[in-house]
CSV table of C-alpha atoms and ligand atoms in Angstrom, one decimal:
chain,number,residue,atom,x,y,z
A,1,MET,CA,5.7,-8.4,-3.2
A,2,TYR,CA,3.0,-7.9,-0.4
A,3,ASP,CA,0.1,-5.6,-1.4
A,4,LYS,CA,-1.2,-3.7,1.6
A,5,ASN,CA,-4.5,-3.5,-0.2
A,6,ASN,CA,-5.4,-7.1,-0.7
A,7,VAL,CA,-8.8,-8.0,0.5
A,8,PHE,CA,-7.7,-9.9,3.6
A,9,ALA,CA,-5.6,-6.9,4.7
A,10,LYS,CA,-8.8,-4.8,4.3
A,11,ILE,CA,-10.8,-7.4,6.3
A,12,ILE,CA,-8.3,-7.2,9.1
A,13,ARG,CA,-8.5,-3.4,9.2
A,14,ASP,CA,-12.3,-3.7,9.2
A,15,GLU,CA,-12.6,-1.8,5.9
A,16,ILE,CA,-14.7,-4.5,4.4
A,17,PRO,CA,-17.0,-6.7,6.4
A,18,SER,CA,-16.5,-10.4,7.3
A,19,ARG,CA,-18.3,-13.1,9.5
A,20,ARG,CA,-15.6,-13.4,12.1
A,21,VAL,CA,-15.6,-16.6,14.2
A,22,TYR,CA,-12.4,-16.1,16.2
A,23,GLU,CA,-9.7,-13.4,16.6
A,24,ASP,CA,-6.7,-12.6,18.8
A,25,GLU,CA,-3.5,-10.6,18.6
A,26,PHE,CA,-2.0,-12.9,16.1
A,27,ALA,CA,-4.7,-13.8,13.7
A,28,VAL,CA,-8.3,-13.2,12.4
A,29,ALA,CA,-10.7,-16.2,11.4
A,30,PHE,CA,-13.7,-15.7,9.3
A,31,TYR,CA,-16.0,-17.5,6.9
A,32,ASP,CA,-15.0,-17.9,3.3
A,33,ILE,CA,-17.5,-15.7,1.1
A,34,SER,CA,-17.5,-18.6,-1.5
A,35,PRO,CA,-17.6,-21.9,0.7
A,36,ARG,CA,-16.5,-25.2,-0.8
A,37,ALA,CA,-17.3,-27.4,2.2
A,38,LYS,CA,-20.3,-27.4,4.8
A,39,THR,CA,-18.0,-25.3,7.1
A,40,HIS,CA,-15.2,-23.3,5.4
A,41,ILE,CA,-13.2,-20.8,7.4
A,42,LEU,CA,-10.1,-18.9,6.6
A,43,VAL,CA,-7.5,-17.9,9.2
A,44,VAL,CA,-5.1,-15.1,8.4
A,45,PRO,CA,-2.2,-13.8,10.4
A,46,ARG,CA,-2.2,-10.0,11.3
A,47,GLY,CA,1.2,-9.4,9.8
A,48,GLU,CA,2.0,-8.9,6.2
A,49,TYR,CA,3.2,-12.2,4.5
A,50,THR,CA,2.3,-13.2,1.1
A,51,ASP,CA,2.0,-17.0,1.5
A,52,ILE,CA,3.2,-20.0,3.7
A,53,TYR,CA,6.5,-20.0,2.2
A,54,ASP,CA,7.1,-16.3,3.1
A,55,PHE,CA,5.5,-16.8,6.5
A,56,THR,CA,7.7,-19.6,7.7
A,57,ALA,CA,10.9,-17.8,6.5
A,58,ASN,CA,10.4,-14.5,7.7
A,59,ALA,CA,7.7,-14.2,10.4
A,60,PRO,CA,9.4,-14.2,14.2
A,61,SER,CA,8.8,-17.6,16.0
A,62,ASP,CA,6.5,-16.1,18.4
A,63,ILE,CA,4.4,-14.8,15.6
A,64,GLN,CA,4.3,-18.3,13.9
A,65,THR,CA,3.4,-20.0,17.2
A,66,GLY,CA,0.8,-17.5,17.9
A,67,PHE,CA,-0.8,-17.9,14.4
A,68,TRP,CA,-0.9,-21.8,14.7
A,69,ARG,CA,-2.3,-21.6,18.3
A,70,ALA,CA,-5.0,-19.2,16.6
A,71,VAL,CA,-5.7,-22.0,14.0
A,72,ARG,CA,-6.3,-24.5,16.8
A,73,ASN,CA,-8.4,-22.1,18.8
A,74,THR,CA,-10.5,-21.6,15.8
A,75,VAL,CA,-10.9,-25.4,15.2
A,76,ASP,CA,-12.0,-25.5,18.9
A,77,ALA,CA,-14.3,-22.4,18.7
A,78,MET,CA,-15.9,-24.1,15.7
A,79,ASN,CA,-16.2,-27.7,17.3
A,80,LEU,CA,-14.3,-29.2,14.4
A,81,ARG,CA,-11.9,-31.5,16.3
A,82,GLU,CA,-13.1,-34.7,14.9
A,83,ASN,CA,-13.4,-33.8,11.3
A,84,PHE,CA,-11.4,-31.0,9.5
A,85,ARG,CA,-8.8,-30.3,6.7
A,86,ILE,CA,-6.2,-27.5,6.5
A,87,VAL,CA,-5.1,-26.2,3.0
A,88,ALA,CA,-2.8,-23.5,2.2
A,89,ASN,CA,-2.8,-22.8,-1.6
A,90,THR,CA,0.6,-21.2,-2.4
A,91,GLY,CA,1.4,-19.6,-5.7
A,92,PRO,CA,-0.9,-18.9,-8.8
A,93,GLY,CA,-0.3,-22.2,-10.1
A,94,ALA,CA,-1.8,-23.8,-7.0
A,95,GLY,CA,-4.8,-21.5,-7.2
A,96,GLN,CA,-3.8,-18.9,-4.7
A,97,SER,CA,-5.9,-15.8,-5.5
A,98,VAL,CA,-5.3,-13.6,-2.4
A,99,PHE,CA,-1.7,-13.0,-1.7
A,100,HIS,CA,-1.9,-12.7,2.1
A,101,PHE,CA,-1.1,-15.8,3.8
A,102,HIS,CA,-4.0,-17.8,4.9
A,103,VAL,CA,-5.1,-21.3,5.7
A,104,HIS,CA,-8.5,-22.7,4.8
A,105,ILE,CA,-10.1,-24.8,7.4
A,106,MET,CA,-12.7,-27.1,5.9
A,107,CYS,CA,-15.2,-29.4,7.4
A,108,ASP,CA,-17.4,-31.8,5.5
A,109,GLU,CA,-18.9,-35.1,6.4
A,110,ARG,CA,-17.9,-36.6,3.0
A,111,PHE,CA,-14.1,-36.2,4.0
A,112,LYS,CA,-14.5,-39.4,6.2
A,113,SER,CA,-14.7,-41.6,3.1
A,114,ASP,CA,-12.1,-39.9,1.2
A,115,PHE,CA,-9.1,-41.9,2.3
B,201,5GP,P1,-7.0,-18.8,-2.1
B,201,5GP,O1,-7.6,-19.2,-3.4
B,201,5GP,O2,-6.0,-17.5,-2.2
B,201,5GP,O3,-6.3,-19.9,-1.4
B,201,5GP,O4,-8.3,-18.5,-1.2
B,201,5GP,C1,-8.8,-17.2,-1.3
B,201,5GP,C2,-10.3,-17.3,-0.7
B,201,5GP,O5,-10.7,-16.1,-0.3
B,201,5GP,C3,-11.2,-18.0,-1.5
B,201,5GP,O6,-11.7,-19.1,-1.0
B,201,5GP,C4,-12.3,-16.9,-1.7
B,201,5GP,O7,-13.6,-17.5,-1.8
B,201,5GP,C5,-12.1,-16.1,-0.4
B,201,5GP,N1,-12.5,-14.6,-0.5
B,201,5GP,C6,-12.1,-13.9,-1.6
B,201,5GP,N2,-12.6,-12.6,-1.3
B,201,5GP,C7,-13.1,-12.6,0.0
B,201,5GP,C8,-13.9,-11.7,0.7
B,201,5GP,O8,-13.9,-10.6,0.4
B,201,5GP,N3,-14.4,-12.2,1.9
B,201,5GP,C9,-14.3,-13.4,2.3
B,201,5GP,N4,-14.8,-13.9,3.5
B,201,5GP,N5,-13.7,-14.4,1.5
B,201,5GP,C10,-13.2,-14.0,0.4
């Protein structure tokens, strides 16, 4: 069940600070407080969804489209077009620790040799 007092809900409401890099009516993007890549950004929808499974089932299509457009706009705002990964940890078993849907955008030179 969605908890309105999760840390990302508080960031969206500006109750706790974040280093925002992009925002619009659908989503807010900000630096991860504990980066695991040279550039590590989180993008969160403004709506109340616990994870990607909840979001893709229950968010109206315009909200979903707006969210993914915001992800793309964040990539453009950060000039990451040539080299980025997106991760959506889903469930405690996969390491999800904040239960407000979010994607990690990570960019690191070393990714180029991972495949
Ligand atoms: P998850 O493990 O749920 O996929 O990712 C949650 C992410 O949120 C983690 O990478 C963690 O570092 C980040 N995080 C947790 N609390 C805060 C916070 O207060 N501010 C910011 N900017 N990031 C946070």
